[in-house]
Coordinates of C-alpha atoms in Angstrom, one line a residue:
M1 CA -15.3 -20.8 36.6
A2 CA -18.7 -19.5 36.0
W3 CA -19.1 -15.7 37.3
K4 CA -22.8 -14.2 37.7
F5 CA -23.3 -10.4 38.6
S6 CA -27.0 -10.0 40.0
M7 CA -28.4 -6.3 39.3
S8 CA -31.1 -7.0 42.5
R9 CA -27.6 -6.4 44.8
L10 CA -27.5 -3.1 43.2
A11 CA -31.2 -1.9 44.1
S12 CA -30.0 0.5 47.2
V13 CA -27.0 2.0 45.1
P14 CA -27.4 5.2 43.2
R15 CA -28.5 4.7 39.5
I16 CA -25.2 6.1 38.5
A17 CA -22.9 4.5 41.2
A18 CA -24.9 1.4 39.5
A19 CA -24.2 1.9 36.0
I20 CA -20.6 2.7 37.1
I21 CA -20.1 -0.6 38.9
A22 CA -22.1 -3.0 35.9
I23 CA -19.6 -1.3 33.7
A24 CA -16.6 -2.2 35.9
A25 CA -18.2 -5.7 36.6
A26 CA -18.0 -6.2 32.9
A27 CA -14.8 -5.2 32.5
V28 CA -13.5 -7.1 35.1
F29 CA -15.8 -10.3 33.2
C30 CA -14.3 -9.3 29.8
S31 CA -10.7 -9.7 31.3
L32 CA -11.3 -12.7 33.5
E33 CA -12.9 -14.5 30.6
L34 CA -10.1 -13.4 28.3
A35 CA -7.5 -14.6 30.9
E36 CA -9.2 -17.8 31.2
N37 CA -10.6 -19.2 27.7
P38 CA -7.3 -19.6 25.8
R39 CA -8.9 -22.0 23.0
A40 CA -11.3 -19.2 21.9
M41 CA -12.3 -19.5 17.6
L42 CA -11.4 -17.2 15.4
P43 CA -13.7 -14.4 15.7
N44 CA -14.9 -11.9 12.8
S45 CA -15.8 -8.6 12.3
P46 CA -19.3 -7.5 10.7
E47 CA -19.1 -7.0 6.9
L48 CA -20.3 -4.3 4.7
R49 CA -20.9 -4.9 0.9
A50 CA -21.7 -1.9 -1.3
R51 CA -25.0 -2.0 -2.8
N52 CA -26.0 -0.1 -6.2
H53 CA -22.4 0.7 -6.3
T54 CA -22.1 2.5 -3.0
L55 CA -21.7 1.7 0.5
S56 CA -22.6 4.1 3.2
L57 CA -22.0 4.1 6.7
T58 CA -21.9 5.7 10.2
L59 CA -18.5 5.1 12.2
H60 CA -18.2 6.9 15.5
A61 CA -14.8 7.4 17.3
G62 CA -15.5 6.6 21.3
I63 CA -14.3 5.0 24.3
T64 CA -14.7 1.5 25.6
P65 CA -15.6 1.0 29.2
E66 CA -11.9 0.1 29.7
G67 CA -11.3 3.6 28.8
K68 CA -9.4 3.1 25.0
D69 CA -10.2 4.8 22.1
A70 CA -12.2 2.7 19.4
F71 CA -14.5 3.1 16.1
Y72 CA -18.0 2.1 17.3
F73 CA -20.2 1.0 14.4
G74 CA -23.8 0.1 15.3
G75 CA -23.7 1.0 19.0
Q76 CA -20.9 -1.7 19.2
P77 CA -16.8 -1.3 19.6
N78 CA -16.2 -2.8 16.1
A79 CA -14.8 -2.1 13.3
P80 CA -16.6 -3.5 10.6
T81 CA -14.7 -4.9 7.5
L82 CA -15.4 -2.7 4.2
R83 CA -16.2 -4.6 0.8
L84 CA -16.6 -2.9 -2.3
S85 CA -15.9 -3.1 -6.0
P86 CA -13.8 -1.0 -8.9
G87 CA -15.9 2.3 -9.3
D88 CA -17.8 1.8 -6.0
Q89 CA -18.2 4.9 -4.0
L90 CA -17.3 4.7 -0.1
K91 CA -19.5 7.3 2.2
I92 CA -18.6 7.4 5.6
N93 CA -20.1 10.0 8.3
Y94 CA -17.4 9.8 10.8
I95 CA -18.7 11.3 14.4
N96 CA -16.0 12.2 17.1
D97 CA -17.5 11.2 20.6
L98 CA -14.4 11.3 22.4
P99 CA -14.3 13.5 25.0
A100 CA -13.2 17.1 25.0
K101 CA -10.5 15.9 27.8
P102 CA -8.6 13.1 26.7
Q103 CA -8.4 10.1 29.4
E104 CA -4.9 9.0 27.8
S105 CA -1.5 10.3 26.8
C106 CA -0.4 11.2 23.6
A107 CA 2.8 11.2 22.0
I108 CA 3.1 15.2 21.9
T109 CA 1.0 17.5 23.8
P110 CA -1.0 19.3 24.1
C111 CA -3.3 16.0 23.4
M112 CA -6.9 17.3 21.9
D113 CA -8.7 13.6 21.0
M114 CA -8.6 15.1 17.4
T115 CA -9.7 12.3 15.1
N116 CA -9.8 11.5 11.1
L117 CA -9.4 8.9 8.7
H118 CA -7.0 7.5 6.3
F119 CA -7.9 4.7 3.5
H120 CA -4.3 3.4 3.2
G121 CA -3.1 2.4 0.2
L122 CA -6.1 2.9 -1.8
T123 CA -5.2 5.0 -5.1
V124 CA -7.6 7.8 -4.6
S125 CA -7.4 11.6 -4.4
P126 CA -5.4 13.2 -1.3
D127 CA -7.9 15.6 -1.3
A128 CA -11.1 16.4 1.0
P129 CA -13.5 14.8 1.0
Q130 CA -11.7 11.5 -0.1
D131 CA -8.0 10.6 1.5
D132 CA -7.2 14.2 3.2
V133 CA -5.2 13.4 6.4
L134 CA -3.9 17.4 6.3
D135 CA -7.3 19.5 6.7
L136 CA -9.9 16.8 7.6
M137 CA -10.1 17.2 11.6
A138 CA -12.7 16.8 14.1
M139 CA -12.2 17.8 17.1
P140 CA -14.6 16.0 19.6
G141 CA -18.0 17.0 19.1
Q142 CA -17.7 17.6 15.3
S143 CA -17.9 15.3 12.3
L144 CA -16.8 14.5 9.0
R145 CA -18.2 13.3 5.8
Y146 CA -16.2 11.4 3.4
T147 CA -17.3 10.2 -0.3
V148 CA -14.0 8.4 -1.4
Q149 CA -14.7 7.2 -5.3
I150 CA -13.0 3.8 -6.0
P151 CA -11.7 4.3 -9.8
Q152 CA -12.8 1.8 -12.4
D153 CA -9.5 0.7 -12.9
H154 CA -8.1 0.1 -9.0
P155 CA -6.4 -3.1 -8.0
P156 CA -8.1 -5.5 -6.1
G157 CA -6.7 -6.7 -2.9
L158 CA -6.4 -6.0 1.0
Y159 CA -6.5 -2.4 2.2
W160 CA -7.3 -1.3 5.5
Y161 CA -8.8 2.5 7.2
H162 CA -7.2 3.6 10.4
T163 CA -7.0 7.2 12.2
H164 CA -4.2 9.8 11.2
P165 CA -4.0 12.8 13.7
H166 CA -0.7 13.9 13.5
G167 CA 0.8 13.7 17.5
E168 CA -2.0 11.7 18.0
S169 CA -1.9 8.3 15.4
H170 CA -0.4 6.1 17.7
R171 CA -2.3 5.6 20.6
Q172 CA -5.4 5.2 18.6
A173 CA -4.0 2.9 16.4
L174 CA -2.6 1.1 19.5
D175 CA -6.0 1.1 21.0
G176 CA -7.3 -1.0 17.8
M177 CA -9.0 2.3 15.4
S178 CA -8.8 0.2 12.6
G179 CA -10.7 -2.0 10.0
A180 CA -9.8 -3.9 6.9
L181 CA -11.0 -2.9 3.3
V182 CA -11.5 -5.4 0.7
I183 CA -11.6 -4.4 -2.9
E184 CA -13.0 -7.5 -4.8
G185 CA -12.1 -9.2 -7.9
I186 CA -8.4 -10.4 -7.0
Q187 CA -9.6 -14.0 -8.6
S188 CA -9.3 -12.1 -11.9
Y189 CA -5.7 -12.3 -11.4
F190 CA -5.8 -15.3 -10.2
P191 CA -8.5 -17.9 -10.8
P192 CA -7.4 -20.5 -8.5
L193 CA -9.1 -19.0 -5.8
V194 CA -12.3 -19.6 -6.7
G195 CA -13.9 -21.7 -4.6
L196 CA -11.1 -21.2 -1.5
P197 CA -13.0 -20.2 1.6
E198 CA -11.7 -16.7 2.6
R199 CA -10.1 -15.5 5.7
I200 CA -9.5 -11.7 7.0
L201 CA -6.9 -11.5 9.9
V202 CA -6.3 -8.0 11.5
V203 CA -3.2 -8.4 13.7
R204 CA -3.1 -5.7 16.3
G205 CA -0.9 -4.7 19.1
R206 CA -2.1 -4.9 22.7
S207 CA -0.5 -3.0 25.4
I208 CA 0.5 -5.3 28.3
V209 CA 2.2 -2.2 30.3
N210 CA 0.3 -1.8 33.7
D211 CA -1.9 -4.8 32.7
P212 CA -2.8 -7.0 35.5
H213 CA -2.7 -10.0 33.5
S214 CA 0.4 -9.3 31.4
A215 CA 1.8 -12.1 32.8
D216 CA -0.7 -14.7 31.4
L217 CA -0.9 -12.8 28.4
K218 CA 2.6 -13.6 27.9
H219 CA 2.7 -17.1 28.7
R220 CA -0.7 -18.0 26.4
V221 CA 1.4 -16.4 23.5
A222 CA 4.7 -18.3 24.9
L223 CA 6.2 -14.8 24.3
S224 CA 9.9 -16.0 23.6
S225 CA 12.4 -14.5 26.1
D226 CA 15.2 -14.8 23.5
I227 CA 17.0 -11.8 22.7
C228 CA 17.2 -11.7 18.6
G229 CA 19.0 -8.2 18.6
A230 CA 20.4 -5.2 20.9
E231 CA 17.4 -3.8 22.6
S232 CA 17.6 -4.0 26.1
E233 CA 14.1 -3.3 26.9
S234 CA 11.2 -5.7 28.4
P235 CA 8.4 -6.1 25.4
E236 CA 5.5 -4.0 25.8
E237 CA 2.9 -5.5 23.6
V238 CA 1.1 -8.7 22.3
F239 CA -0.5 -9.7 19.4
T240 CA -4.0 -10.1 18.5
V241 CA -5.9 -11.4 15.9
N242 CA -9.3 -10.1 15.3
G243 CA -9.3 -8.7 18.6
S244 CA -8.4 -12.3 20.3
V245 CA -5.2 -13.3 22.1
R246 CA -3.9 -16.7 20.3
P247 CA -7.2 -17.5 18.9
Q248 CA -8.1 -21.1 17.0
I249 CA -8.3 -21.1 13.1
E250 CA -10.2 -24.2 11.8
I251 CA -8.8 -25.4 8.7
A252 CA -9.5 -28.9 7.4
P253 CA -6.2 -31.6 7.0
G254 CA -4.8 -30.8 3.4
A255 CA -7.4 -27.9 2.9
R256 CA -7.0 -24.6 1.1
Q257 CA -7.8 -21.6 2.3
F258 CA -7.4 -17.7 1.3
W259 CA -5.8 -15.4 4.2
R260 CA -5.9 -11.6 4.0
L261 CA -3.6 -10.6 6.8
V262 CA -3.0 -6.7 7.7
N263 CA -0.4 -5.9 10.6
A264 CA -2.3 -3.0 11.9
S265 CA 0.0 -2.5 15.1
A266 CA 1.3 0.6 15.5
D267 CA 4.7 0.5 16.2
R268 CA 5.7 -3.7 15.4
Y269 CA 7.1 -6.2 12.9
V270 CA 5.3 -9.4 12.0
D271 CA 7.5 -12.0 10.8
L272 CA 4.7 -14.5 9.2
Q273 CA 5.6 -17.9 9.8
L274 CA 2.8 -21.0 9.8
E275 CA 4.4 -24.0 10.9
G276 CA 5.3 -26.8 8.7
Q277 CA 3.5 -25.1 5.7
P278 CA 4.7 -22.6 2.9
F279 CA 2.5 -18.9 2.0
E280 CA 1.5 -19.1 -1.7
I281 CA 1.7 -15.3 -1.9
V282 CA -1.1 -13.9 -4.4
A283 CA -0.6 -10.5 -3.2
M284 CA 1.3 -7.6 -1.0
D285 CA 0.1 -4.4 0.4
G286 CA -3.2 -5.0 -2.0
M287 CA -1.2 -5.3 -4.9
P288 CA -1.6 -8.6 -7.1
I289 CA 1.8 -10.1 -8.0
A290 CA 0.4 -11.1 -11.3
L291 CA -0.8 -7.4 -12.5
H292 CA 2.9 -6.5 -12.6
D293 CA 4.4 -10.3 -13.7
P294 CA 1.6 -12.2 -15.4
D295 CA 4.1 -15.1 -15.8
H296 CA 4.7 -16.1 -12.1
R297 CA 1.6 -14.9 -10.2
T298 CA 2.7 -15.9 -7.0
R299 CA 5.5 -16.5 -4.6
I300 CA 6.2 -19.8 -2.2
V301 CA 7.8 -18.4 0.8
D302 CA 8.3 -20.2 4.2
H303 CA 7.7 -16.6 6.4
V304 CA 7.2 -13.2 5.2
L305 CA 8.0 -9.8 7.5
L306 CA 5.4 -7.7 7.2
P307 CA 5.9 -4.1 8.5
P308 CA 3.4 -2.2 10.4
A309 CA 1.0 -1.6 7.8
G310 CA 1.9 -4.1 5.8
R311 CA -0.4 -6.8 4.2
L312 CA -0.6 -10.7 3.2
E313 CA -2.6 -12.2 1.0
S314 CA -1.8 -15.8 0.7
I315 CA -3.2 -19.5 0.3
V316 CA -2.5 -21.7 2.9
T317 CA -2.9 -25.7 3.6
G318 CA -4.5 -27.3 6.4
P319 CA -2.2 -29.6 8.5
T320 CA -2.2 -33.5 8.2
A321 CA -4.4 -34.8 10.9
G322 CA -2.9 -34.9 14.3
M323 CA -0.5 -32.4 13.7
P324 CA -1.6 -29.4 15.1
R325 CA 0.1 -25.7 13.6
R326 CA 0.6 -22.8 15.2
L327 CA 0.6 -19.1 13.3
I328 CA 3.6 -17.4 14.7
S329 CA 5.8 -14.3 14.3
R330 CA 9.3 -14.9 14.5
C331 CA 11.6 -12.9 16.7
V332 CA 12.6 -9.3 14.4
D333 CA 15.9 -7.7 14.9
T334 CA 14.8 -3.9 15.3
G335 CA 18.2 -2.5 15.6
P336 CA 20.1 -1.1 18.6
D337 CA 17.6 1.2 19.3
G338 CA 14.5 -0.4 18.3
D339 CA 11.7 -1.3 20.4
P340 CA 11.9 -5.5 21.4
N341 CA 10.0 -7.6 18.9
P342 CA 10.2 -10.8 20.3
A343 CA 8.9 -14.3 18.7
M344 CA 5.4 -15.2 19.5
V345 CA 2.2 -17.4 19.1
L346 CA -0.3 -15.5 16.9
A347 CA -2.9 -18.3 16.7
D348 CA -3.3 -21.9 16.6
I349 CA -4.6 -24.0 13.7
V350 CA -6.8 -27.0 14.5
P351 CA -7.8 -29.6 11.9
R352 CA -11.4 -29.0 11.9
S353 CA -13.8 -28.2 8.8
S354 CA -15.6 -25.4 9.6
A355 CA -15.6 -24.1 5.6
D356 CA -19.3 -24.0 5.0
A357 CA -19.5 -21.5 7.7
I358 CA -16.8 -19.4 5.6
S359 CA -17.3 -17.1 2.6
K360 CA -16.0 -18.5 -0.4
I361 CA -14.3 -16.8 -3.2
S362 CA -16.8 -16.8 -6.5
E363 CA -15.9 -15.9 -10.0
S364 CA -15.5 -12.3 -10.9
P365 CA -17.1 -10.3 -14.2
L366 CA -13.4 -8.2 -13.7
K367 CA -10.8 -8.4 -16.6
P368 CA -7.3 -8.1 -15.2
A369 CA -5.8 -4.7 -16.3
L370 CA -1.9 -6.1 -16.4
K371 CA 0.8 -3.0 -15.8
V372 CA 4.3 -4.2 -17.3
P373 CA 6.2 -1.4 -17.5
D374 CA 10.0 -1.5 -18.4
L375 CA 11.5 0.5 -15.4
A376 CA 15.3 -0.4 -16.4
A377 CA 16.0 3.1 -17.4
E378 CA 14.9 4.5 -13.8
E379 CA 16.3 1.6 -11.8
K380 CA 20.0 2.5 -13.4
A381 CA 19.6 6.3 -13.3
P382 CA 20.6 8.5 -10.4
P383 CA 17.7 8.6 -7.8
Q384 CA 15.7 12.1 -8.6
F385 CA 15.1 12.2 -4.5
I386 CA 16.5 10.9 -1.4
V387 CA 15.1 10.2 2.0
T388 CA 17.2 10.3 5.0
F389 CA 15.3 8.9 8.2
T390 CA 17.3 10.3 11.4
E391 CA 16.7 10.9 15.2
D392 CA 17.5 12.0 18.3
K393 CA 16.8 13.1 21.7
N394 CA 14.6 15.6 20.5
G395 CA 12.7 13.8 18.1
F396 CA 12.6 11.9 14.6
Y397 CA 13.4 13.7 10.8
I398 CA 13.1 13.3 7.5
N399 CA 15.7 15.2 5.7
G400 CA 16.6 17.0 8.9
E401 CA 13.4 18.4 9.0
K402 CA 10.3 17.6 11.4
F403 CA 6.9 17.8 9.8
T404 CA 4.8 20.9 10.8
R405 CA 1.6 21.3 9.0
S406 CA 2.2 24.6 7.6
A407 CA 5.6 23.2 6.2
A408 CA 5.9 23.5 2.4
P409 CA 5.9 20.4 0.2
M410 CA 9.5 18.5 0.7
V411 CA 9.4 17.0 -2.9
R412 CA 7.1 17.6 -6.3
A413 CA 6.1 14.5 -8.1
K414 CA 5.1 15.3 -11.6
V415 CA 2.0 13.0 -12.7
G416 CA 2.4 10.5 -15.4
T417 CA 5.9 9.9 -14.5
F418 CA 7.8 7.0 -12.5
Q419 CA 10.2 8.4 -9.9
H420 CA 13.3 6.7 -8.4
W421 CA 14.2 7.6 -4.5
K422 CA 16.5 6.0 -2.5
I423 CA 15.5 5.8 1.5
V424 CA 18.3 6.0 3.9
N425 CA 18.1 5.0 7.6
A426 CA 21.0 7.0 9.1
T427 CA 19.4 5.5 12.7
R428 CA 20.2 2.8 14.9
E429 CA 16.3 0.9 14.4
L430 CA 14.5 -0.3 11.3
H431 CA 11.8 2.2 10.1
P432 CA 8.9 1.5 8.2
M433 CA 8.2 4.1 5.1
H434 CA 5.2 4.5 3.6
I435 CA 3.6 7.1 1.0
H436 CA -0.1 7.7 0.9
Q437 CA -1.8 6.9 -2.5
V438 CA 0.9 5.4 -4.9
H439 CA 2.7 1.9 -4.6
F440 CA 6.5 1.6 -5.5
L441 CA 9.0 -1.4 -7.1
A442 CA 11.5 -1.8 -4.2
Y443 CA 14.0 -3.8 -6.4
A444 CA 17.4 -2.9 -4.5
E445 CA 18.6 -3.1 -0.4
N446 CA 21.6 -1.8 0.9
G447 CA 22.8 -1.0 -2.9
Q448 CA 22.4 -5.0 -4.0
P449 CA 19.2 -6.4 -6.3
I450 CA 16.6 -8.0 -4.2
A451 CA 16.0 -11.4 -5.6
E452 CA 12.2 -11.0 -6.4
P453 CA 10.9 -7.4 -6.0
M454 CA 7.8 -6.3 -4.8
W455 CA 5.3 -4.0 -5.4
L456 CA 4.4 -2.2 -1.9
D457 CA 3.1 1.0 -0.1
T458 CA 5.0 0.3 2.9
V459 CA 8.8 -1.3 2.7
S460 CA 11.0 -1.7 5.9
V461 CA 14.5 0.0 5.4
P462 CA 17.1 -1.6 7.2
F463 CA 19.2 0.0 10.0
G464 CA 22.1 2.0 8.7
G465 CA 21.0 0.9 5.2
S466 CA 19.0 1.9 2.5
V467 CA 16.1 0.8 -0.5
D468 CA 15.7 1.8 -3.9
V469 CA 12.7 2.1 -5.0
I470 CA 10.5 3.2 -7.8
M471 CA 7.7 5.0 -7.2
D472 CA 4.2 4.8 -10.0
F473 CA 3.4 8.6 -10.4
T474 CA 1.2 7.7 -13.6
D475 CA -2.5 7.7 -11.9
P476 CA -3.8 10.6 -13.0
V477 CA -6.1 10.6 -10.1
I478 CA -3.6 11.1 -7.7
R479 CA -3.3 15.3 -7.3
G480 CA -3.0 17.6 -4.6
M481 CA -1.2 17.4 -1.2
S482 CA -0.1 14.2 0.2
V483 CA 2.8 12.8 2.6
F484 CA 4.9 9.8 2.9
H485 CA 6.2 9.1 6.7
C486 CA 7.6 6.2 8.5
H487 CA 5.0 3.8 9.8
L488 CA 6.2 3.3 13.4
L489 CA 3.4 6.0 14.7
N490 CA 5.1 7.1 17.2
H491 CA 7.7 8.3 15.0
E492 CA 5.5 9.9 12.7
D493 CA 3.9 11.5 15.7
K494 CA 7.2 13.2 16.7
G495 CA 8.2 14.5 13.2
M496 CA 9.2 11.7 10.9
M497 CA 6.7 12.6 7.9
A498 CA 7.2 15.2 5.0
K499 CA 4.6 16.4 2.2
V500 CA 4.5 15.1 -1.2
L501 CA 2.9 17.4 -3.8
F502 CA 1.6 15.5 -6.6
E503 CA 0.9 17.7 -9.6

């Protein structure tokens, strides 16, 4: 259906009213276009690359015509993909243009429209002006200046940036205040990537509560009505890919592409499956598998569970001609007290060839710096620190404590060491644990060895169970006060976060 809107019809309307009507009309047009154009191709965010070892940009926090919080870049509500190399410097002038009186509710009150940035997964300093989420905070009308130094030996891979104001993180992430960040050079760890077309996929949750098009959106993503857990609530979100509901992804039959996907949702799990095709995993959470295991540089899997904040970098192969496939998220049992996480379609894979329009992985001058530590002693030793997640009707806790800005560090980590941590989930729902600045080896679940341990920065902890990890605190850059928390951001906002002091 074609829609036209003539500004001449507004000639007799005062200018302010006309502007309001125009914005409303644009919003209606966008929502109708979304509802009636289920075959849209995968959109891409603008990409910014470092020049002369520096990437500088101005990023605004603002409000969309639909009343949602958003990153604005170049005057448009869009989060650019940031691309840097080891040794580069990232400079961001971050301006808070959010209204002094919030238009949306927050997890805790008062809601103040404060905001900041977190560079998720980067092994950079937790002190200002770098990845400081504790003291760097901009109120409406204020700005922050970030200068983030990427270490020369930083692992290449997919990372991401998002806001992290305690108490308001969930709302801002759900609205889409996040973007992809790539550290170049992963092909140096896995040379077969050279020449492959590359796609960046940012998966977000979109609230369908009070959405007049919720029925259409559920139908479009083929939202499953099957109950895979004990939760009784109705689904409240559908997934988008690069801001689009069920887009098409082009790949020629038999062709190989390199996909870099981040689960940027605020509180939903993605159990990825590409129908009829496996994933050849090259990296998880920005960490190349070959960095720690050069003899087994990839993993072949049929599906992969990504908690909120998890990242997958994988080679995929185009389906046979005439055999359309779908990229789906399988149903995830989040536990008796968890939120519904039903199966749905993320995108359709169509056998067309537009590879020439996609950037390809080029050769890298970087030399791989392998890290193959012997952690057998740490794995066998008793845990040096136990993290216990609990919750009740009043909030969410780590080791019986709710987070406060004035709290002392719950744990101290000596720089230059590895530490065995056990994360215990004493609740009736699935929780993802994330620690800033460092990665860890997840090697046991519920006391049993994991068949293929992975280096991660966010790990799913089974309800009523536990995960054992070896924290890597050996990077001398990581010094100062930081945090670890549940990455269901509604839980983090309500107290499930604690401080860690790297010293």
